[in-house]
PDB file of C-alpha atoms in Angstrom:
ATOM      1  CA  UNK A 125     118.783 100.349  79.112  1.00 40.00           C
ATOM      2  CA  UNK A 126     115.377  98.123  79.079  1.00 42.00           C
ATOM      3  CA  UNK A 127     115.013  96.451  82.288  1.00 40.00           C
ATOM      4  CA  UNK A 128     113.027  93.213  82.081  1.00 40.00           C
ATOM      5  CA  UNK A 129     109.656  93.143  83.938  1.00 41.00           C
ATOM      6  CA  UNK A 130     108.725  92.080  86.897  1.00 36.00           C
ATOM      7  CA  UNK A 131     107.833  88.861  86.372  1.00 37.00           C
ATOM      8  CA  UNK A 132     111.231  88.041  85.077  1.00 36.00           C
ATOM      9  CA  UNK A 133     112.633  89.781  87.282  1.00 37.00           C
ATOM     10  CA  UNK A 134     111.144  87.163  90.292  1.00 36.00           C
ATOM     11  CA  UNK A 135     111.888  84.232  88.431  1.00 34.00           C
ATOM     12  CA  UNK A 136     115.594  84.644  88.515  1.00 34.00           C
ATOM     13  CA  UNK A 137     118.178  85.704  91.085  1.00 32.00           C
ATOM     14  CA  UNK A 138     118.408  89.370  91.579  1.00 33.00           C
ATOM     15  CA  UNK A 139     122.002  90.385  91.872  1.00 37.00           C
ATOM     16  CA  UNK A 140     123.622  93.519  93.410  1.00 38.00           C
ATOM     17  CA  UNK A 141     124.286  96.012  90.444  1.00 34.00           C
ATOM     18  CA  UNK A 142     127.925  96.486  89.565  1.00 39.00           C
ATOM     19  CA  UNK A 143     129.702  99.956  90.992  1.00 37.00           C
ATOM     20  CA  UNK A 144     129.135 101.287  87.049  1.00 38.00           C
ATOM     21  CA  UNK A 145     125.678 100.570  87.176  1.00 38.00           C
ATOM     22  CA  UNK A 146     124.684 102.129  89.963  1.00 37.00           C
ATOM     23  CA  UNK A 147     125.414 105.716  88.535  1.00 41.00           C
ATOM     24  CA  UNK A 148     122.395 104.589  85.731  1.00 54.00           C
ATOM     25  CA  UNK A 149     119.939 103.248  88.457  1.00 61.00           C
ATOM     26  CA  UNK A 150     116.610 104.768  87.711  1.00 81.00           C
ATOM     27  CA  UNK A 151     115.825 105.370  91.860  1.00 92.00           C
ATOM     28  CA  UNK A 152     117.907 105.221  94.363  1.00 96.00           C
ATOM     29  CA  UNK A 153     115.461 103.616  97.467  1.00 97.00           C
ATOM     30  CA  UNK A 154     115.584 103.274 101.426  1.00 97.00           C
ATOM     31  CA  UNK A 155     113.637 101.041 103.127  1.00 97.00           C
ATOM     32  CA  UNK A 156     112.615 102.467 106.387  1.00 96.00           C
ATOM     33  CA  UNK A 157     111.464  99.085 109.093  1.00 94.00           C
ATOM     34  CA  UNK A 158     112.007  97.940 112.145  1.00 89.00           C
ATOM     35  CA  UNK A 159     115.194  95.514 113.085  1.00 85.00           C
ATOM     36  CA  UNK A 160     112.680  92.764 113.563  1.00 86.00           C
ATOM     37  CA  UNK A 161     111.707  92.708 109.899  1.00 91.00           C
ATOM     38  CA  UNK A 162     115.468  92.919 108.918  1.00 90.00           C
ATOM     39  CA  UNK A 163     115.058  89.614 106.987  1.00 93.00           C
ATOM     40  CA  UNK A 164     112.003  90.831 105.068  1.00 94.00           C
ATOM     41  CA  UNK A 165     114.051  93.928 104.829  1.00 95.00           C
ATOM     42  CA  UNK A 166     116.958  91.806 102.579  1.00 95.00           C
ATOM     43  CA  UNK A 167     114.488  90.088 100.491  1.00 96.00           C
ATOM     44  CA  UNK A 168     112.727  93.672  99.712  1.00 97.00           C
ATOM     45  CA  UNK A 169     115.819  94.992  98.487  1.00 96.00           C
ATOM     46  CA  UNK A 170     116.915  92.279  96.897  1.00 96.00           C
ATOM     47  CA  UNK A 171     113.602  92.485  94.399  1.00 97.00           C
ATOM     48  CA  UNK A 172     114.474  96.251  94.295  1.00 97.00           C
ATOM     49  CA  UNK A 173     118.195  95.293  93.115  1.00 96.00           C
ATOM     50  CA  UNK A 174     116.159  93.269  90.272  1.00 95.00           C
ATOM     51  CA  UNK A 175     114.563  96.233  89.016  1.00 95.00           C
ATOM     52  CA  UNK A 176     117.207  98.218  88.552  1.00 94.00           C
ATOM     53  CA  UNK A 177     117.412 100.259  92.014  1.00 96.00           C
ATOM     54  CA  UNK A 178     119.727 101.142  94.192  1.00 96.00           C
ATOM     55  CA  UNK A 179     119.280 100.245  97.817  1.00 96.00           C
ATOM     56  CA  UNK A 180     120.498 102.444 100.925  1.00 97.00           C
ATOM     57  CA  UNK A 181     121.050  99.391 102.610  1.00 94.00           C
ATOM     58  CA  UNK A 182     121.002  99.801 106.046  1.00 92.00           C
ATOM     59  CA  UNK A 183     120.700  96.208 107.305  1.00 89.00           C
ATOM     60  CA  UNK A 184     124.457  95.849 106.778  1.00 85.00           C
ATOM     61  CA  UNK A 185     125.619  98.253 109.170  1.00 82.00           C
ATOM     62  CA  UNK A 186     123.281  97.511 111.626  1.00 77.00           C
ATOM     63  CA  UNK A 187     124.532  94.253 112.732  1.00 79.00           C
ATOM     64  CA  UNK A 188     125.234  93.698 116.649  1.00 80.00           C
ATOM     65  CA  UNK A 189     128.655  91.826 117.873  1.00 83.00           C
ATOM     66  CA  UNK A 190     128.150  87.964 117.307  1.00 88.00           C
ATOM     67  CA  UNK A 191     127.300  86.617 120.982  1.00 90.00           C
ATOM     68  CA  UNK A 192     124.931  89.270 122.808  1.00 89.00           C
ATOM     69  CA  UNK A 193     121.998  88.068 124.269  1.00 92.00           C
ATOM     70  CA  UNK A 194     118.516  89.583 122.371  1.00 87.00           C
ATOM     71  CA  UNK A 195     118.180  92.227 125.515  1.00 88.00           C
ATOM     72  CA  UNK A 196     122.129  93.409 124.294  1.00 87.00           C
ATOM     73  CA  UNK A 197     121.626  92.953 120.890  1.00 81.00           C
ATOM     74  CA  UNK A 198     118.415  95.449 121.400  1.00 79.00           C
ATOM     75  CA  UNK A 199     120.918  97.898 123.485  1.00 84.00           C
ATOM     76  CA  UNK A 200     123.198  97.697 121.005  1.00 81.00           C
ATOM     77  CA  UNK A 201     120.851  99.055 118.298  1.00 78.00           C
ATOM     78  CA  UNK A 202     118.780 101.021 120.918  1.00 78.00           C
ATOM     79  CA  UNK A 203     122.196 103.555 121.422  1.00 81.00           C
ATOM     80  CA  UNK A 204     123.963 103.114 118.364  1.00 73.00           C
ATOM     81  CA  UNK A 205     127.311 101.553 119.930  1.00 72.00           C
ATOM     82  CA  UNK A 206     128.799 101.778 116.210  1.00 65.00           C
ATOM     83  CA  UNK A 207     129.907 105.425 117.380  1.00 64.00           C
ATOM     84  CA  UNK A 208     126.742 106.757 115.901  1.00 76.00           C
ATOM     85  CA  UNK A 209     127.459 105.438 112.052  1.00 84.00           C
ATOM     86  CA  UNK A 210     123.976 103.492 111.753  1.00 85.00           C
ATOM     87  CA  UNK A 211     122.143 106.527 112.725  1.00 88.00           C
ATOM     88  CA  UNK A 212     124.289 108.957 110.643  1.00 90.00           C
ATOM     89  CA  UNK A 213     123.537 106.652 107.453  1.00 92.00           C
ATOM     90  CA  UNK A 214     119.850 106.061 108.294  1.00 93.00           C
ATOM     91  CA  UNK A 215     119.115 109.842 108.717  1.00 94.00           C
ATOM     92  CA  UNK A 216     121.579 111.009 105.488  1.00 96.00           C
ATOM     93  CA  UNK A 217     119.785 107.955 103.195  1.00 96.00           C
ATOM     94  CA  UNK A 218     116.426 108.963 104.461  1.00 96.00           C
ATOM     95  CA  UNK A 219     117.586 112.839 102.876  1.00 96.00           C
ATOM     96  CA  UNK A 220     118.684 111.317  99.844  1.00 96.00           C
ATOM     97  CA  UNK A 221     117.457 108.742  98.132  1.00 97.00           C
ATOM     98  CA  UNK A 222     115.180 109.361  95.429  1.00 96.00           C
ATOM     99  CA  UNK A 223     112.319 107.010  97.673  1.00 97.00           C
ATOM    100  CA  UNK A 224     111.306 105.626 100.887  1.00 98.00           C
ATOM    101  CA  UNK A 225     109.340 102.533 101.286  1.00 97.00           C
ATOM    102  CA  UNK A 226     107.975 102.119 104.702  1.00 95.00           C
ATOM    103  CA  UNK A 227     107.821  98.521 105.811  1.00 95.00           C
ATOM    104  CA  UNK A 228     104.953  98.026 107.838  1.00 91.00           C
ATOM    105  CA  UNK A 229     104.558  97.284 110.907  1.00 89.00           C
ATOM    106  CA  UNK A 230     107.283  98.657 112.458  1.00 88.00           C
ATOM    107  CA  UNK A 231     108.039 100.992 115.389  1.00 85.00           C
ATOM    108  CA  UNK A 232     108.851 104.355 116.435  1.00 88.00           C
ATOM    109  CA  UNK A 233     112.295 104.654 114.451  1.00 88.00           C
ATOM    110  CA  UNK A 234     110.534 103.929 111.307  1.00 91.00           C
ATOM    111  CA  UNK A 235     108.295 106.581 111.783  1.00 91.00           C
ATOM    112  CA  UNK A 236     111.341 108.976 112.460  1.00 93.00           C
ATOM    113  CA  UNK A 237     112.445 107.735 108.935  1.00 95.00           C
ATOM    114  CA  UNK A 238     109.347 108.857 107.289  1.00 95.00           C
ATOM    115  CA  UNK A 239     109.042 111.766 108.683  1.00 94.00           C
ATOM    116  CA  UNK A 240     112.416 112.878 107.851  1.00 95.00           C
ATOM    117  CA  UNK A 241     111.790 111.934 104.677  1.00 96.00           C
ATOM    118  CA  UNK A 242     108.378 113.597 104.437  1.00 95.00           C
ATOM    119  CA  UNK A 243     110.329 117.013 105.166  1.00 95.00           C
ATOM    120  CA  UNK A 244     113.224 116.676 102.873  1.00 95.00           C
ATOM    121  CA  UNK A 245     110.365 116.001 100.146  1.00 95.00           C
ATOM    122  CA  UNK A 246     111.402 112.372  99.512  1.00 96.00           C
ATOM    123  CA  UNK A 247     108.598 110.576  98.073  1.00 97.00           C
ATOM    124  CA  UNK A 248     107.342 108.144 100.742  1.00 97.00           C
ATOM    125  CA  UNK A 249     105.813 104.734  99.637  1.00 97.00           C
ATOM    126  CA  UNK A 250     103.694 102.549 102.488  1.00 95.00           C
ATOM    127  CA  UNK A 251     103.404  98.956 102.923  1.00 96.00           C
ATOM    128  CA  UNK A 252     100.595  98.252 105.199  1.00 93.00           C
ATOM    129  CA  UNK A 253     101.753  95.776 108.328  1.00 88.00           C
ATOM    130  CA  UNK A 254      99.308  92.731 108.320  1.00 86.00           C
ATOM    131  CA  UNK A 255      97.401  94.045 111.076  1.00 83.00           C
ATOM    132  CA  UNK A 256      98.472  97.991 111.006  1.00 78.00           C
ATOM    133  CA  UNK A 257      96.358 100.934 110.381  1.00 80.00           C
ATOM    134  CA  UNK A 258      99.171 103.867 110.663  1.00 83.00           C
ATOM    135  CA  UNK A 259      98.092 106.762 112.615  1.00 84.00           C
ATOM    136  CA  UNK A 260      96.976 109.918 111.531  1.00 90.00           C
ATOM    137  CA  UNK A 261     100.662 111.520 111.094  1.00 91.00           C
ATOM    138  CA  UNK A 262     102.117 108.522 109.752  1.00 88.00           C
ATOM    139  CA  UNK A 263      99.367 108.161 107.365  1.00 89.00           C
ATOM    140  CA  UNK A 264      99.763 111.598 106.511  1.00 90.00           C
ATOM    141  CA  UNK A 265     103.874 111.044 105.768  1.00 91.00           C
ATOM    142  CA  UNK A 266     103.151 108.507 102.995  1.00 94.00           C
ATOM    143  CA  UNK A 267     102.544 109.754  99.405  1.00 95.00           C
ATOM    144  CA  UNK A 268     100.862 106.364  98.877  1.00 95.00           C
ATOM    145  CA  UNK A 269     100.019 103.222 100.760  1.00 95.00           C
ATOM    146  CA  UNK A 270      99.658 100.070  99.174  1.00 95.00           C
ATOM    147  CA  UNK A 271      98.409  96.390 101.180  1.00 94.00           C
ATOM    148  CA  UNK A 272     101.459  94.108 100.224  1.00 95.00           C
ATOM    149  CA  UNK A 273     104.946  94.314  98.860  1.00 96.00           C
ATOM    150  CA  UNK A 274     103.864  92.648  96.217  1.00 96.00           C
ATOM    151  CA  UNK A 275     102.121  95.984  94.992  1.00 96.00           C
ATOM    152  CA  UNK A 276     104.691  98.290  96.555  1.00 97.00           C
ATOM    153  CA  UNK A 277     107.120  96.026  93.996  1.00 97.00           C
ATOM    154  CA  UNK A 278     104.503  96.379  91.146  1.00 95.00           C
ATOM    155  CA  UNK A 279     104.249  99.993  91.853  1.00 95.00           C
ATOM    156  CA  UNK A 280     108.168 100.544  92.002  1.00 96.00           C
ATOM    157  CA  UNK A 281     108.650  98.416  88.578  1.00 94.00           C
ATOM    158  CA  UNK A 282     106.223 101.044  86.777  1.00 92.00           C
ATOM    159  CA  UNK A 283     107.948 103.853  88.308  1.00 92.00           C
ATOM    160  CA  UNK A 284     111.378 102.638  87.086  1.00 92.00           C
ATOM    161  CA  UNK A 285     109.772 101.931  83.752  1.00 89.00           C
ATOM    162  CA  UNK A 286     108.040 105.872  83.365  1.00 86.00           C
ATOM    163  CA  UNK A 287     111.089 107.174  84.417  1.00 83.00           C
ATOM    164  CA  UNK A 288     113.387 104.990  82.159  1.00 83.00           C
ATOM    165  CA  UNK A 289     111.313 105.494  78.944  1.00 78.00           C
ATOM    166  CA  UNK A 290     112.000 109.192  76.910  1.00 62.00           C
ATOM    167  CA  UNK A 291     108.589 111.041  77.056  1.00 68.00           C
ATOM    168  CA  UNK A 292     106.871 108.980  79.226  1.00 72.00           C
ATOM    169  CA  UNK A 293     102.854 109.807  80.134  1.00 77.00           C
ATOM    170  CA  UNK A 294     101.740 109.726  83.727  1.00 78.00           C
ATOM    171  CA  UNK A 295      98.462 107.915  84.293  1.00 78.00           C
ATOM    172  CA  UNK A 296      95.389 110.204  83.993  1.00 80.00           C
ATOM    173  CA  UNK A 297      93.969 108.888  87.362  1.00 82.00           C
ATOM    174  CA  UNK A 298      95.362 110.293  90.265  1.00 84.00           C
ATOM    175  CA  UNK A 299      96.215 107.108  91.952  1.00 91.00           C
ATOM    176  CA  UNK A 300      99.455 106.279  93.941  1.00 93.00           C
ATOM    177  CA  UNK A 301     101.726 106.199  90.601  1.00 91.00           C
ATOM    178  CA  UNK A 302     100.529 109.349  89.521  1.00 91.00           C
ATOM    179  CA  UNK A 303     101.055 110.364  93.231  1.00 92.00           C
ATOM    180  CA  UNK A 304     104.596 109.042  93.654  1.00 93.00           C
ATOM    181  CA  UNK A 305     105.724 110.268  90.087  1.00 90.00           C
ATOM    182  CA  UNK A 306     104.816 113.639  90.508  1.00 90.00           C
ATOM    183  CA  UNK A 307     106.403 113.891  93.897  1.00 91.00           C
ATOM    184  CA  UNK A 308     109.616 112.085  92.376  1.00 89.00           C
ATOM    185  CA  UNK A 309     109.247 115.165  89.552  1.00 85.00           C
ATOM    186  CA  UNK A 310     109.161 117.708  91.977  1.00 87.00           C
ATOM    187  CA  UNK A 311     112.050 116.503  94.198  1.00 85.00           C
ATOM    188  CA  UNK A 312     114.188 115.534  91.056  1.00 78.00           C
ATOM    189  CA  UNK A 313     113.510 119.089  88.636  1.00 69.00           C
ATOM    190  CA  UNK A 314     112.978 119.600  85.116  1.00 55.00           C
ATOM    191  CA  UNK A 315     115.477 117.267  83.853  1.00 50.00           C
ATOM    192  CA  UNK A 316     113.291 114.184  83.394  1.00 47.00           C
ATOM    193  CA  UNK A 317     110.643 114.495  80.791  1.00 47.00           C
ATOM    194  CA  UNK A 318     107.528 113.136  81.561  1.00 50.00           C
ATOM    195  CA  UNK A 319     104.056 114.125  79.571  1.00 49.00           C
ATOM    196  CA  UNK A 320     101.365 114.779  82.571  1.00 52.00           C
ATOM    197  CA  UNK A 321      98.100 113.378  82.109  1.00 50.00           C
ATOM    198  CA  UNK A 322      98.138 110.767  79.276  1.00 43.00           C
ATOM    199  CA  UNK A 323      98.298 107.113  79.252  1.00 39.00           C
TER     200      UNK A 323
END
């Protein structure tokens, strides 16, 4: 299946991929940030949709009772009043999906994200808050950082297209695609065939 490139892919819509299509998506992502970014949050995923990913979308289940005040609506989210269901899909999607993209700056439950992620294996991709320098172990979590999600969307679009194309060649320079395709290799196994080292 070619998917179109990126610029197309901004100057349309993005729409959801059908149930059939989802099966074929060439990453399945998770985009660990904080509540207060949920609207950035969408629109991320919404670009991701447009590549061709599937997104662990956590911004629909986290979605306080219409009416609370922002202190309730923070104590809603702060103890998980859904019985526990955000937190049970936040910590299973950060385990699973095939990438994390941290959206930067956000707090303390982000962090967790990454970190779980950073155990399982799950490649972790950074986006730099305007005014964030992540500390040493968050730093340390990410398999690459980039300065914008405009380049974390570049990035992903290249990944999607090595891993979509038969015999694909990583990039000789060890950069943050060669970084986040040969952790995607490792996590994934043999079965996708990608030639190290050429262009």
């Amino acid at each position: 299946m070619r998917r179109p490139a990126l610029s197309a892919c901004r100057a349309r819509r993005p729409r959801a991929l059908p149930a059939r299509d989802i099966a074929e998506a060439a990453l399945t992502v998770y985009v660990a940030g904080s509540f207060k970014h949920k609207h950035g949050v969408r629109l991320l995923g919404r670009e991701l949709r447009a590549l061709g990913c599937r997104i662990l979308d956590w911004t629909e289940k986290a979605a306080p009772p219409p009416g609370l005040t922002p202190q309730e609506r923070r104590a809603w989210m702060d103890t998980d009043r859904a019985g526990g269901s955000v937190f049970a899909f936040c910590r299973d999607a950060c385990l699973t999906a095939d990438l994390v993209i941290y959206y930067g700056a956000s707090g303390q439950d982000a962090g967790v994200e990454v970190g779980l992620a950073a155990a399982a294996g799950v490649p972790v991709l950074g986006i730099r808050g305007p005014l964030e320098a992540p500390g040493l172990m968050l730093h340390g979590a990410g398999t690459a950082w980039v300065d914008s999600v405009e380049e974390a969307l570049e990035l992903t679009a290249r990944l999607v297209q090595l891993l979509s194309e038969p015999a694909a060649a990583l990039p000789r320079r060890r950069g943050p695609l060669r970084r986040l395709a040969e952790a995607l290799l490792a996590r994934r196994g043999p079965a996708v065939d990608i030639i190290p080292g050429r262009e």
